[in-house]
PDB file of C-alpha atoms and ligand atoms in Angstrom:
ATOM      1  CA  MET A   1      -8.563   7.147 -68.820  1.00 37.00           C
ATOM      2  CA  THR A   2     -10.906   8.597 -71.394  1.00 39.00           C
ATOM      3  CA  ASN A   3     -10.319  12.065 -72.592  1.00 43.00           C
ATOM      4  CA  PRO A   4     -13.010  12.700 -75.190  1.00 38.00           C
ATOM      5  CA  SER A   5     -10.902  15.171 -77.108  1.00 41.00           C
ATOM      6  CA  GLN A   6      -8.020  12.712 -77.299  1.00 37.00           C
ATOM      7  CA  LEU A   7     -10.268   9.944 -78.413  1.00 35.00           C
ATOM      8  CA  ALA A   8     -12.235  11.954 -80.917  1.00 37.00           C
ATOM      9  CA  VAL A   9     -11.595  10.957 -84.466  1.00 35.00           C
ATOM     10  CA  LEU A  10     -11.582  14.141 -86.427  1.00 33.00           C
ATOM     11  CA  SER A  11     -11.823  12.496 -89.792  1.00 35.00           C
ATOM     12  CA  LEU A  12     -15.261  11.222 -88.851  1.00 37.00           C
ATOM     13  CA  THR A  13     -16.668  14.596 -88.112  1.00 34.00           C
ATOM     14  CA  VAL A  14     -17.690  15.562 -91.593  1.00 30.00           C
ATOM     15  CA  ALA A  15     -18.705  12.087 -92.694  1.00 34.00           C
ATOM     16  CA  LEU A  16     -20.941  11.479 -89.718  1.00 38.00           C
ATOM     17  CA  SER A  17     -22.574  14.832 -89.359  1.00 34.00           C
ATOM     18  CA  ALA A  18     -24.438  14.194 -92.565  1.00 32.00           C
ATOM     19  CA  PHE A  19     -25.854  10.951 -91.255  1.00 36.00           C
ATOM     20  CA  PHE A  20     -27.209  11.857 -87.861  1.00 35.00           C
ATOM     21  CA  GLY A  21     -30.526  13.565 -87.764  1.00 31.00           C
ATOM     22  CA  PRO A  22     -32.258  14.695 -84.603  1.00 32.00           C
ATOM     23  CA  ILE A  23     -33.435  11.912 -82.361  1.00 32.00           C
ATOM     24  CA  LEU A  24     -37.186  11.785 -82.555  1.00 32.00           C
ATOM     25  CA  LEU A  25     -38.322  11.317 -79.003  1.00 31.00           C
ATOM     26  CA  THR A  26     -41.808  10.495 -80.182  1.00 31.00           C
ATOM     27  CA  SER A  27     -40.462   7.351 -81.776  1.00 34.00           C
ATOM     28  CA  LEU A  28     -39.092   6.248 -78.410  1.00 33.00           C
ATOM     29  CA  SER A  29     -42.487   6.370 -76.805  1.00 35.00           C
ATOM     30  CA  PRO A  30     -43.835   3.062 -75.535  1.00 35.00           C
ATOM     31  CA  HIS A  31     -46.973   3.790 -77.553  1.00 36.00           C
ATOM     32  CA  PHE A  32     -45.052   3.843 -80.826  1.00 35.00           C
ATOM     33  CA  GLN A  33     -46.143   0.914 -82.971  1.00 35.00           C
ATOM     34  CA  PRO A  34     -43.107  -1.283 -83.526  1.00 37.00           C
ATOM     35  CA  TRP A  35     -43.432  -1.576 -87.277  1.00 37.00           C
ATOM     36  CA  VAL A  36     -40.482  -3.923 -87.486  1.00 36.00           C
ATOM     37  CA  GLU A  37     -42.614  -6.537 -85.798  1.00 38.00           C
ATOM     38  CA  LEU A  38     -45.322  -6.119 -88.385  1.00 38.00           C
ATOM     39  CA  LEU A  39     -43.003  -6.836 -91.283  1.00 40.00           C
ATOM     40  CA  PRO A  40     -41.900 -10.327 -92.116  1.00 39.00           C
ATOM     41  CA  ILE A  41     -38.158 -10.671 -91.489  1.00 42.00           C
ATOM     42  CA  SER A  42     -37.254 -13.921 -93.126  1.00 41.00           C
ATOM     43  CA  TRP A  43     -34.158 -15.911 -93.909  1.00 42.00           C
ATOM     44  CA  ASP A  44     -35.758 -18.936 -95.474  1.00 46.00           C
ATOM     45  CA  SER A  45     -38.998 -17.354 -96.709  1.00 46.00           C
ATOM     46  CA  THR A  46     -40.729 -18.242 -93.393  1.00 53.00           C
ATOM     47  CA  PRO A  47     -41.911 -14.985 -91.806  1.00 55.00           C
ATOM     48  CA  LEU A  48     -40.509 -14.424 -88.336  1.00 60.00           C
ATOM     49  CA  GLN A  49     -43.296 -14.171 -85.749  1.00 76.00           C
ATOM     50  CA  CYS A  50     -42.134 -12.089 -82.818  1.00 91.00           C
ATOM     51  CA  ALA A  51     -44.155 -11.709 -79.647  1.00 91.00           C
ATOM     52  CA  PRO A  52     -45.436  -8.150 -79.217  1.00 92.00           C
ATOM     53  CA  HIS A  53     -43.431  -6.196 -76.675  1.00 92.00           C
ATOM     54  CA  THR A  54     -44.855  -5.030 -73.342  1.00 94.00           C
ATOM     55  CA  TYR A  55     -42.107  -2.673 -72.181  1.00 98.00           C
ATOM     56  CA  THR A  56     -42.455   0.785 -70.692  1.00 98.00           C
ATOM     57  CA  THR A  57     -39.743   3.428 -70.530  1.00 97.00           C
ATOM     58  CA  THR A  58     -38.368   6.085 -68.216  1.00 94.00           C
ATOM     59  CA  LEU A  59     -36.131   8.789 -69.626  1.00 93.00           C
ATOM     60  CA  VAL A  60     -33.319   9.060 -67.071  1.00 93.00           C
ATOM     61  CA  SER A  61     -30.842  11.434 -68.714  1.00 94.00           C
ATOM     62  CA  LEU A  62     -31.205  13.637 -71.767  1.00 93.00           C
ATOM     63  CA  SER A  63     -27.486  14.257 -72.328  1.00 94.00           C
ATOM     64  CA  PRO A  64     -26.072  11.720 -72.757  1.00 96.00           C
ATOM     65  CA  LEU A  65     -29.372  10.113 -73.672  1.00 96.00           C
ATOM     66  CA  LEU A  66     -30.078   7.228 -71.294  1.00 97.00           C
ATOM     67  CA  ILE A  67     -33.461   5.531 -71.114  1.00 97.00           C
ATOM     68  CA  TYR A  68     -34.465   2.880 -68.602  1.00 97.00           C
ATOM     69  CA  ILE A  69     -36.629   0.174 -70.196  1.00 98.00           C
ATOM     70  CA  HIS A  70     -38.894  -1.879 -67.940  1.00 98.00           C
ATOM     71  CA  ASN A  71     -39.779  -5.423 -69.069  1.00 98.00           C
ATOM     72  CA  PHE A  72     -37.964  -5.264 -72.391  1.00 98.00           C
ATOM     73  CA  VAL A  73     -38.142  -9.063 -72.493  1.00 98.00           C
ATOM     74  CA  SER A  74     -40.502 -11.510 -70.812  1.00 96.00           C
ATOM     75  CA  PRO A  75     -39.300 -14.028 -68.203  1.00 96.00           C
ATOM     76  CA  ALA A  76     -39.697 -16.803 -70.794  1.00 96.00           C
ATOM     77  CA  GLU A  77     -37.605 -14.883 -73.341  1.00 96.00           C
ATOM     78  CA  SER A  78     -34.944 -14.214 -70.679  1.00 97.00           C
ATOM     79  CA  ARG A  79     -34.697 -17.876 -69.750  1.00 97.00           C
ATOM     80  CA  ALA A  80     -34.506 -18.981 -73.381  1.00 97.00           C
ATOM     81  CA  LEU A  81     -31.729 -16.464 -74.160  1.00 97.00           C
ATOM     82  CA  VAL A  82     -29.714 -17.558 -71.107  1.00 97.00           C
ATOM     83  CA  ASP A  83     -30.126 -21.231 -72.051  1.00 97.00           C
ATOM     84  CA  LEU A  84     -29.062 -20.458 -75.605  1.00 96.00           C
ATOM     85  CA  GLY A  85     -25.911 -18.558 -74.617  1.00 96.00           C
ATOM     86  CA  ILE A  86     -24.575 -20.397 -71.565  1.00 95.00           C
ATOM     87  CA  PRO A  87     -23.064 -23.375 -73.422  1.00 95.00           C
ATOM     88  CA  LEU A  88     -21.182 -20.923 -75.656  1.00 95.00           C
ATOM     89  CA  LEU A  89     -19.515 -18.867 -72.884  1.00 93.00           C
ATOM     90  CA  GLU A  90     -15.781 -18.132 -72.860  1.00 88.00           C
ATOM     91  CA  PRO A  91     -13.648 -15.641 -70.892  1.00 84.00           C
ATOM     92  CA  SER A  92     -14.705 -12.199 -72.148  1.00 81.00           C
ATOM     93  CA  PRO A  93     -12.635 -10.381 -74.748  1.00 72.00           C
ATOM     94  CA  ILE A  94     -12.071  -6.662 -74.424  1.00 65.00           C
ATOM     95  CA  THR A  95     -12.503  -4.737 -77.629  1.00 56.00           C
ATOM     96  CA  GLY A  96     -12.091  -1.113 -78.429  1.00 43.00           C
ATOM     97  CA  TYR A  97      -8.700  -0.502 -76.833  1.00 41.00           C
ATOM     98  CA  GLY A  98      -6.664  -1.433 -79.881  1.00 35.00           C
ATOM     99  CA  SER A  99      -6.227  -5.036 -78.823  1.00 39.00           C
ATOM    100  CA  ASP A 100      -8.404  -7.904 -77.695  1.00 43.00           C
ATOM    101  CA  ALA A 101      -7.226  -9.343 -74.405  1.00 48.00           C
ATOM    102  CA  ARG A 102      -9.119 -12.434 -73.297  1.00 50.00           C
ATOM    103  CA  GLY A 103      -9.525 -13.012 -69.584  1.00 51.00           C
ATOM    104  CA  SER A 104      -8.156  -9.589 -68.741  1.00 65.00           C
ATOM    105  CA  ARG A 105      -8.281  -8.467 -65.117  1.00 75.00           C
ATOM    106  CA  ALA A 106     -10.325  -5.411 -66.121  1.00 78.00           C
ATOM    107  CA  ARG A 107     -13.097  -7.660 -67.412  1.00 82.00           C
ATOM    108  CA  THR A 108     -13.414 -10.908 -65.521  1.00 85.00           C
ATOM    109  CA  SER A 109     -16.832 -11.979 -66.771  1.00 87.00           C
ATOM    110  CA  TRP A 110     -17.598 -14.649 -69.365  1.00 91.00           C
ATOM    111  CA  SER A 111     -19.278 -13.903 -72.677  1.00 93.00           C
ATOM    112  CA  ALA A 112     -20.371 -15.363 -75.984  1.00 94.00           C
ATOM    113  CA  PRO A 113     -21.573 -13.987 -79.278  1.00 95.00           C
ATOM    114  CA  LEU A 114     -25.213 -15.045 -79.615  1.00 97.00           C
ATOM    115  CA  PRO A 115     -26.061 -17.044 -82.726  1.00 96.00           C
ATOM    116  CA  VAL A 116     -26.879 -15.212 -85.930  1.00 94.00           C
ATOM    117  CA  ASN A 117     -30.204 -16.094 -87.619  1.00 94.00           C
ATOM    118  CA  ASN A 118     -31.699 -17.494 -84.453  1.00 96.00           C
ATOM    119  CA  SER A 119     -35.378 -16.593 -84.379  1.00 95.00           C
ATOM    120  CA  LEU A 120     -35.490 -15.490 -80.726  1.00 96.00           C
ATOM    121  CA  VAL A 121     -32.283 -13.440 -80.932  1.00 97.00           C
ATOM    122  CA  ASP A 122     -33.527 -11.840 -84.144  1.00 97.00           C
ATOM    123  CA  CYS A 123     -36.841 -10.919 -82.493  1.00 97.00           C
ATOM    124  CA  ILE A 124     -35.052  -9.195 -79.617  1.00 98.00           C
ATOM    125  CA  LEU A 125     -32.763  -7.388 -82.070  1.00 98.00           C
ATOM    126  CA  ALA A 126     -35.801  -6.334 -84.101  1.00 97.00           C
ATOM    127  CA  ARG A 127     -37.457  -5.044 -80.939  1.00 98.00           C
ATOM    128  CA  ALA A 128     -34.363  -3.002 -80.107  1.00 98.00           C
ATOM    129  CA  GLU A 129     -34.132  -1.734 -83.678  1.00 97.00           C
ATOM    130  CA  SER A 130     -37.737  -0.632 -83.564  1.00 97.00           C
ATOM    131  CA  PHE A 131     -37.116   1.127 -80.250  1.00 98.00           C
ATOM    132  CA  MET A 132     -34.276   3.089 -81.870  1.00 97.00           C
ATOM    133  CA  GLY A 133     -36.585   4.586 -84.456  1.00 96.00           C
ATOM    134  CA  THR A 134     -34.627   6.855 -86.788  1.00 95.00           C
ATOM    135  CA  LEU A 135     -31.149   6.320 -85.290  1.00 96.00           C
ATOM    136  CA  LEU A 136     -30.232   3.681 -87.861  1.00 96.00           C
ATOM    137  CA  LEU A 137     -30.509   4.058 -91.613  1.00 96.00           C
ATOM    138  CA  GLN A 138     -32.246   1.088 -93.235  1.00 95.00           C
ATOM    139  CA  GLY A 139     -29.967  -0.639 -95.714  1.00 95.00           C
ATOM    140  CA  ARG A 140     -26.793   0.978 -94.387  1.00 96.00           C
ATOM    141  CA  ASP A 141     -26.639   0.220 -90.659  1.00 97.00           C
ATOM    142  CA  ASN A 142     -27.359  -2.919 -88.667  1.00 97.00           C
ATOM    143  CA  MET A 143     -27.839  -4.194 -85.139  1.00 98.00           C
ATOM    144  CA  GLY A 144     -24.466  -5.951 -84.954  1.00 97.00           C
ATOM    145  CA  GLN A 145     -23.966  -9.314 -83.306  1.00 96.00           C
ATOM    146  CA  ALA A 146     -25.575  -9.670 -79.902  1.00 97.00           C
ATOM    147  CA  GLN A 147     -23.466 -10.863 -76.986  1.00 96.00           C
ATOM    148  CA  LEU A 148     -24.361 -12.788 -73.849  1.00 97.00           C
ATOM    149  CA  VAL A 149     -22.326 -11.873 -70.776  1.00 96.00           C
ATOM    150  CA  ARG A 150     -22.283 -13.630 -67.414  1.00 96.00           C
ATOM    151  CA  TYR A 151     -20.916 -12.400 -64.082  1.00 96.00           C
ATOM    152  CA  THR A 152     -20.521 -14.842 -61.201  1.00 95.00           C
ATOM    153  CA  GLU A 153     -19.140 -14.240 -57.674  1.00 96.00           C
ATOM    154  CA  GLY A 154     -16.733 -11.286 -57.671  1.00 95.00           C
ATOM    155  CA  GLN A 155     -16.780 -10.802 -61.449  1.00 94.00           C
ATOM    156  CA  LYS A 156     -16.826  -7.298 -62.876  1.00 93.00           C
ATOM    157  CA  PHE A 157     -16.008  -5.068 -65.821  1.00 93.00           C
ATOM    158  CA  ASP A 158     -14.021  -1.957 -64.867  1.00 93.00           C
ATOM    159  CA  LEU A 159     -14.863   1.504 -66.208  1.00 95.00           C
ATOM    160  CA  HIS A 160     -14.932   1.546 -70.006  1.00 95.00           C
ATOM    161  CA  HIS A 161     -16.989   2.879 -72.877  1.00 96.00           C
ATOM    162  CA  ASP A 162     -18.587   0.832 -75.620  1.00 96.00           C
ATOM    163  CA  TRP A 163     -17.681   3.031 -78.588  1.00 96.00           C
ATOM    164  CA  PHE A 164     -14.443   2.412 -80.435  1.00 95.00           C
ATOM    165  CA  SER A 165     -11.913   5.217 -80.137  1.00 93.00           C
ATOM    166  CA  ARG A 166     -10.891   4.159 -83.637  1.00 93.00           C
ATOM    167  CA  PRO A 167     -13.786   3.130 -85.859  1.00 94.00           C
ATOM    168  CA  ARG A 168     -13.492  -0.409 -87.149  1.00 95.00           C
ATOM    169  CA  ILE A 169     -13.571  -2.249 -90.439  1.00 96.00           C
ATOM    170  CA  LEU A 170     -15.333  -5.601 -90.612  1.00 96.00           C
ATOM    171  CA  ASP A 171     -13.069  -8.526 -91.561  1.00 95.00           C
ATOM    172  CA  GLU A 172     -15.185  -9.206 -94.633  1.00 96.00           C
ATOM    173  CA  ASP A 173     -14.824  -5.576 -95.750  1.00 96.00           C
ATOM    174  CA  ALA A 174     -11.071  -5.634 -95.183  1.00 96.00           C
ATOM    175  CA  LYS A 175     -10.878  -8.741 -97.394  1.00 97.00           C
ATOM    176  CA  SER A 176     -13.064  -7.399-100.147  1.00 97.00           C
ATOM    177  CA  GLY A 177     -11.619  -3.881-100.041  1.00 96.00           C
ATOM    178  CA  ARG A 178     -14.990  -2.295 -99.264  1.00 96.00           C
ATOM    179  CA  ARG A 179     -14.250   1.162 -97.894  1.00 96.00           C
ATOM    180  CA  ARG A 180     -16.520   1.619 -94.907  1.00 96.00           C
ATOM    181  CA  LEU A 181     -15.973   1.983 -91.180  1.00 96.00           C
ATOM    182  CA  TYR A 182     -18.351   1.504 -88.309  1.00 97.00           C
ATOM    183  CA  ASN A 183     -18.844   2.425 -84.703  1.00 96.00           C
ATOM    184  CA  ARG A 184     -21.342   1.552 -81.986  1.00 97.00           C
ATOM    185  CA  ILE A 185     -23.909   4.315 -82.069  1.00 97.00           C
ATOM    186  CA  ALA A 186     -25.744   3.088 -78.984  1.00 98.00           C
ATOM    187  CA  THR A 187     -25.943   0.248 -76.467  1.00 98.00           C
ATOM    188  CA  VAL A 188     -28.832  -1.816 -75.183  1.00 98.00           C
ATOM    189  CA  PHE A 189     -27.714  -3.582 -72.013  1.00 98.00           C
ATOM    190  CA  LEU A 190     -30.409  -6.077 -71.135  1.00 98.00           C
ATOM    191  CA  THR A 191     -30.341  -7.996 -67.851  1.00 98.00           C
ATOM    192  CA  LEU A 192     -31.693 -11.517 -68.330  1.00 98.00           C
ATOM    193  CA  GLN A 193     -30.935 -13.093 -64.973  1.00 98.00           C
ATOM    194  CA  ALA A 194     -30.108 -11.565 -61.582  1.00 98.00           C
ATOM    195  CA  ASP A 195     -30.347 -14.413 -59.089  1.00 97.00           C
ATOM    196  CA  ASN A 196     -29.466 -13.994 -55.413  1.00 97.00           C
ATOM    197  CA  ILE A 197     -27.359 -10.873 -55.977  1.00 97.00           C
ATOM    198  CA  THR A 198     -26.503  -9.093 -52.730  1.00 97.00           C
ATOM    199  CA  GLU A 199     -28.170  -5.676 -52.476  1.00 95.00           C
ATOM    200  CA  GLY A 200     -25.789  -2.912 -53.577  1.00 95.00           C
ATOM    201  CA  THR A 201     -23.599  -5.199 -55.732  1.00 97.00           C
ATOM    202  CA  GLY A 202     -23.535  -6.104 -59.423  1.00 98.00           C
ATOM    203  CA  GLU A 203     -24.868  -2.719 -60.488  1.00 98.00           C
ATOM    204  CA  THR A 204     -24.038  -0.917 -63.728  1.00 98.00           C
ATOM    205  CA  TRP A 205     -22.418   2.352 -62.705  1.00 98.00           C
ATOM    206  CA  PHE A 206     -22.224   5.514 -64.826  1.00 98.00           C
ATOM    207  CA  PRO A 207     -20.073   8.055 -62.937  1.00 98.00           C
ATOM    208  CA  TYR A 208     -20.948  10.903 -65.352  1.00 97.00           C
ATOM    209  CA  VAL A 209     -24.656  10.297 -65.855  1.00 96.00           C
ATOM    210  CA  LYS A 210     -26.937  12.481 -63.814  1.00 88.00           C
ATOM    211  CA  PRO A 211     -30.693  12.507 -63.880  1.00 80.00           C
ATOM    212  CA  SER A 212     -32.190  15.410 -65.771  1.00 73.00           C
ATOM    213  CA  THR A 213     -33.383  17.049 -62.565  1.00 72.00           C
ATOM    214  CA  THR A 214     -31.102  17.710 -59.622  1.00 61.00           C
ATOM    215  CA  THR A 215     -32.201  14.682 -57.650  1.00 59.00           C
ATOM    216  CA  THR A 216     -32.717  11.061 -58.626  1.00 54.00           C
ATOM    217  CA  GLY A 217     -36.289  11.485 -57.456  1.00 61.00           C
ATOM    218  CA  ALA A 218     -37.943   9.342 -54.863  1.00 69.00           C
ATOM    219  CA  PRO A 219     -36.055   6.210 -53.843  1.00 81.00           C
ATOM    220  CA  ASN A 220     -36.947   3.514 -56.337  1.00 89.00           C
ATOM    221  CA  PRO A 221     -36.094  -0.122 -57.037  1.00 92.00           C
ATOM    222  CA  TRP A 222     -34.155   0.560 -60.253  1.00 96.00           C
ATOM    223  CA  TRP A 223     -31.295   2.970 -59.540  1.00 94.00           C
ATOM    224  CA  ARG A 224     -29.573   5.037 -56.887  1.00 92.00           C
ATOM    225  CA  GLU A 225     -27.065   7.823 -56.586  1.00 91.00           C
ATOM    226  CA  HIS A 226     -23.612   6.280 -56.347  1.00 94.00           C
ATOM    227  CA  GLU A 227     -21.366   7.408 -53.496  1.00 94.00           C
ATOM    228  CA  ASP A 228     -18.573   8.263 -55.963  1.00 96.00           C
ATOM    229  CA  GLY A 229     -20.890  10.255 -58.233  1.00 94.00           C
ATOM    230  CA  GLY A 230     -23.270   9.454 -61.034  1.00 95.00           C
ATOM    231  CA  MET A 231     -25.858   6.705 -60.993  1.00 96.00           C
ATOM    232  CA  ALA A 232     -25.834   2.982 -60.310  1.00 97.00           C
ATOM    233  CA  PHE A 233     -28.486   0.792 -61.927  1.00 98.00           C
ATOM    234  CA  LYS A 234     -29.494  -2.423 -60.229  1.00 98.00           C
ATOM    235  CA  ALA A 235     -29.459  -5.715 -62.091  1.00 98.00           C
ATOM    236  CA  ILE A 236     -33.125  -6.603 -62.567  1.00 98.00           C
ATOM    237  CA  ALA A 237     -34.053  -9.432 -64.904  1.00 98.00           C
ATOM    238  CA  GLY A 238     -36.019  -8.311 -67.952  1.00 98.00           C
ATOM    239  CA  ASN A 239     -35.057  -4.644 -67.682  1.00 98.00           C
ATOM    240  CA  ALA A 240     -32.660  -2.832 -70.010  1.00 98.00           C
ATOM    241  CA  LEU A 241     -30.612   0.317 -70.236  1.00 98.00           C
ATOM    242  CA  PHE A 242     -30.451   2.115 -73.560  1.00 98.00           C
ATOM    243  CA  TRP A 243     -27.905   4.847 -74.121  1.00 98.00           C
ATOM    244  CA  VAL A 244     -26.394   6.709 -77.056  1.00 98.00           C
ATOM    245  CA  ASN A 245     -22.619   6.356 -77.290  1.00 98.00           C
ATOM    246  CA  MET A 246     -21.766   9.017 -79.836  1.00 96.00           C
ATOM    247  CA  PHE A 247     -22.434  12.727 -80.113  1.00 95.00           C
ATOM    248  CA  PRO A 248     -25.208  13.193 -82.682  1.00 87.00           C
ATOM    249  CA  ASN A 249     -23.705  16.360 -84.137  1.00 87.00           C
ATOM    250  CA  ASN A 250     -20.254  15.030 -85.018  1.00 89.00           C
ATOM    251  CA  GLY A 251     -20.145  11.274 -84.388  1.00 88.00           C
ATOM    252  CA  SER A 252     -17.322  11.325 -81.877  1.00 94.00           C
ATOM    253  CA  GLY A 253     -17.551   9.082 -78.814  1.00 96.00           C
ATOM    254  CA  ASP A 254     -19.239  10.556 -75.748  1.00 98.00           C
ATOM    255  CA  GLY A 255     -16.909  10.181 -72.749  1.00 97.00           C
ATOM    256  CA  ARG A 256     -19.842  10.651 -70.393  1.00 98.00           C
ATOM    257  CA  THR A 257     -21.067   7.149 -71.312  1.00 97.00           C
ATOM    258  CA  LEU A 258     -18.187   5.670 -69.293  1.00 97.00           C
ATOM    259  CA  HIS A 259     -19.576   2.830 -67.179  1.00 97.00           C
ATOM    260  CA  ALA A 260     -18.618  -0.235 -65.165  1.00 96.00           C
ATOM    261  CA  GLY A 261     -20.161  -3.569 -64.279  1.00 97.00           C
ATOM    262  CA  LEU A 262     -19.561  -3.529 -60.520  1.00 97.00           C
ATOM    263  CA  PRO A 263     -18.522  -6.820 -58.866  1.00 97.00           C
ATOM    264  CA  VAL A 264     -21.368  -9.259 -58.339  1.00 97.00           C
ATOM    265  CA  LYS A 265     -21.683 -10.756 -54.849  1.00 98.00           C
ATOM    266  CA  GLY A 266     -23.854 -13.583 -53.681  1.00 98.00           C
ATOM    267  CA  GLY A 267     -25.315 -14.640 -57.000  1.00 97.00           C
ATOM    268  CA  VAL A 268     -25.126 -14.435 -60.745  1.00 97.00           C
ATOM    269  CA  LYS A 269     -25.921 -11.805 -63.368  1.00 98.00           C
ATOM    270  CA  THR A 270     -26.479 -12.722 -66.998  1.00 98.00           C
ATOM    271  CA  ALA A 271     -27.070 -10.007 -69.566  1.00 98.00           C
ATOM    272  CA  MET A 272     -27.269  -9.372 -73.282  1.00 98.00           C
ATOM    273  CA  ASN A 273     -25.312  -6.616 -74.993  1.00 97.00           C
ATOM    274  CA  ILE A 274     -26.669  -5.137 -78.203  1.00 98.00           C
ATOM    275  CA  TRP A 275     -24.343  -2.772 -80.041  1.00 97.00           C
ATOM    276  CA  PRO A 276     -26.008  -1.286 -83.126  1.00 98.00           C
ATOM    277  CA  ARG A 277     -23.533  -0.318 -85.840  1.00 97.00           C
ATOM    278  CA  VAL A 278     -23.552   2.854 -87.869  1.00 97.00           C
ATOM    279  CA  PHE A 279     -21.471   2.724 -91.051  1.00 97.00           C
ATOM    280  CA  PHE A 280     -19.777   5.576 -92.851  1.00 95.00           C
ATOM    281  CA  GLY A 281     -17.148   6.149 -95.485  1.00 94.00           C
ATOM    282  CA  PRO A 282     -17.358   6.111 -99.289  1.00 95.00           C
ATOM    283  CA  ASP A 283     -18.718   2.545 -99.603  1.00 95.00           C
ATOM    284  CA  ALA A 284     -21.166   2.680 -96.674  1.00 95.00           C
TER     285      ALA A 284
HETATM  286  C1  NAG B 301     -18.452  16.740 -80.825  1.00 58.87           C
HETATM  287  O1  NAG B 301     -19.524  17.440 -80.221  1.00 58.87           O
HETATM  288  C2  NAG B 301     -19.518  17.444 -78.807  1.00 58.87           C
HETATM  289  C3  NAG B 301     -20.807  18.091 -78.322  1.00 58.87           C
HETATM  290  O2  NAG B 301     -20.972  19.344 -78.885  1.00 58.87           O
HETATM  291  C4  NAG B 301     -18.268  18.124 -78.301  1.00 58.87           C
HETATM  292  O3  NAG B 301     -18.229  18.105 -76.892  1.00 58.87           O
HETATM  293  C5  NAG B 301     -17.042  17.383 -78.860  1.00 58.87           C
HETATM  294  O4  NAG B 301     -15.868  18.051 -78.474  1.00 58.87           O
HETATM  295  C6  NAG B 301     -17.129  17.334 -80.382  1.00 58.87           C
HETATM  296  N1  NAG B 301     -16.019  16.523 -80.916  1.00 58.87           N
HETATM  297  C7  NAG B 301     -15.282  16.916 -81.946  1.00 58.87           C
HETATM  298  C8  NAG B 301     -14.208  16.019 -82.378  1.00 58.87           C
HETATM  299  O5  NAG B 301     -15.480  17.993 -82.505  1.00 58.87           O
HETATM  300  C1  NAG B 302     -28.325 -15.325 -92.065  1.00 58.87           C
HETATM  301  O1  NAG B 302     -29.362 -15.143 -92.998  1.00 58.87           O
HETATM  302  C2  NAG B 302     -29.040 -14.287 -94.066  1.00 58.87           C
HETATM  303  C3  NAG B 302     -30.283 -14.051 -94.901  1.00 58.87           C
HETATM  304  O2  NAG B 302     -30.778 -15.251 -95.427  1.00 58.87           O
HETATM  305  C4  NAG B 302     -27.898 -14.893 -94.863  1.00 58.87           C
HETATM  306  O3  NAG B 302     -27.527 -14.026 -95.920  1.00 58.87           O
HETATM  307  C5  NAG B 302     -26.702 -15.098 -93.939  1.00 58.87           C
HETATM  308  O4  NAG B 302     -25.659 -15.762 -94.642  1.00 58.87           O
HETATM  309  C6  NAG B 302     -27.082 -15.906 -92.723  1.00 58.87           C
HETATM  310  N1  NAG B 302     -25.962 -15.884 -91.794  1.00 58.87           N
HETATM  311  C7  NAG B 302     -25.519 -16.979 -91.178  1.00 58.87           C
HETATM  312  C8  NAG B 302     -24.322 -16.805 -90.298  1.00 58.87           C
HETATM  313  O5  NAG B 302     -26.057 -18.060 -91.304  1.00 58.87           O
HETATM  314  C1  NAG B 303     -30.311 -18.780 -55.755  1.00 58.87           C
HETATM  315  O1  NAG B 303     -30.660 -19.261 -54.475  1.00 58.87           O
HETATM  316  C2  NAG B 303     -31.574 -20.334 -54.491  1.00 58.87           C
HETATM  317  C3  NAG B 303     -31.958 -20.637 -53.069  1.00 58.87           C
HETATM  318  O2  NAG B 303     -30.810 -20.809 -52.270  1.00 58.87           O
HETATM  319  C4  NAG B 303     -30.943 -21.521 -55.212  1.00 58.87           C
HETATM  320  O3  NAG B 303     -31.855 -22.580 -55.290  1.00 58.87           O
HETATM  321  C5  NAG B 303     -30.564 -21.089 -56.628  1.00 58.87           C
HETATM  322  O4  NAG B 303     -29.869 -22.142 -57.284  1.00 58.87           O
HETATM  323  C6  NAG B 303     -29.669 -19.870 -56.593  1.00 58.87           C
HETATM  324  N1  NAG B 303     -29.442 -19.400 -57.960  1.00 58.87           N
HETATM  325  C7  NAG B 303     -28.223 -19.271 -58.472  1.00 58.87           C
HETATM  326  C8  NAG B 303     -28.152 -18.828 -59.885  1.00 58.87           C
HETATM  327  O5  NAG B 303     -27.215 -19.475 -57.822  1.00 58.87           O
END
């Protein structure tokens, strides 16, 4: 269903190659001071006070880059984000396939865009932005609009990738004639709630992601080798997966980031999607 060479957008190659520098692994270290949190981010001249993060990281795969983040948000932050998003939920749209089909059988979960300019959402976005270090260019790129997604009994999202096979134009840019396109450089998939989920269900499965060594290491509570190949990550509240969607050298979508939200049994999974946007084109 995804052939990277078919989906590659050649016209991006030159434009993007200039914008992607090497990923500085040092900036992904848990010891890196999140400078974003030290700066006031304000919308009404009141500085935003974000709680300091307490996460730790495990680098799972170097290519594509996938990092497991432990305790990206606190239990209190998780609960507050779930409470904020639940009243807004609707059947999930599917984007990135040329059309938006609500309530499609490929994606049976519910979702909602999280509010813009909400102090908690902005703190979590700032934390994710800080984690990404040099991947985004200040003043050009942004963290996009966060989304809450909820899977109840039997709900799932079949194999898909998060990058757009055709880069998009924002509605406001289309209206104003601003010539810039964007794509989702990376994804932060943050589990906020994983209540009563039956063991071995509701995982996020990446059929083409392999750990950097030949084994997944000792059995652990966070992931396992999937019987059909690749790795399956358990839904654990507070923990996040970070991965890079696009090849850094040419900006085309990385087919190896294909993944699925496997059907949830026995309970409920609520998560937050963060899709940072990289812009390119003459007016970017
Ligand atoms: C972009 O680079 C990747 C990695 O080198 C390669 O596999 C892919 O085919 C390239 N895409 C295009 C459109 O050149
Ligand atoms: C959010 O805040 C920014 C900065 O003050 C403002 O420009 C923007 O219009 C606000 N967005 C919404 C949806 O309120
Ligand atoms: C999980 O199970 C407990 C105990 O049966 C129940 O009280 C709770 O409501 C359940 N949570 C969800 C989200 O269904």
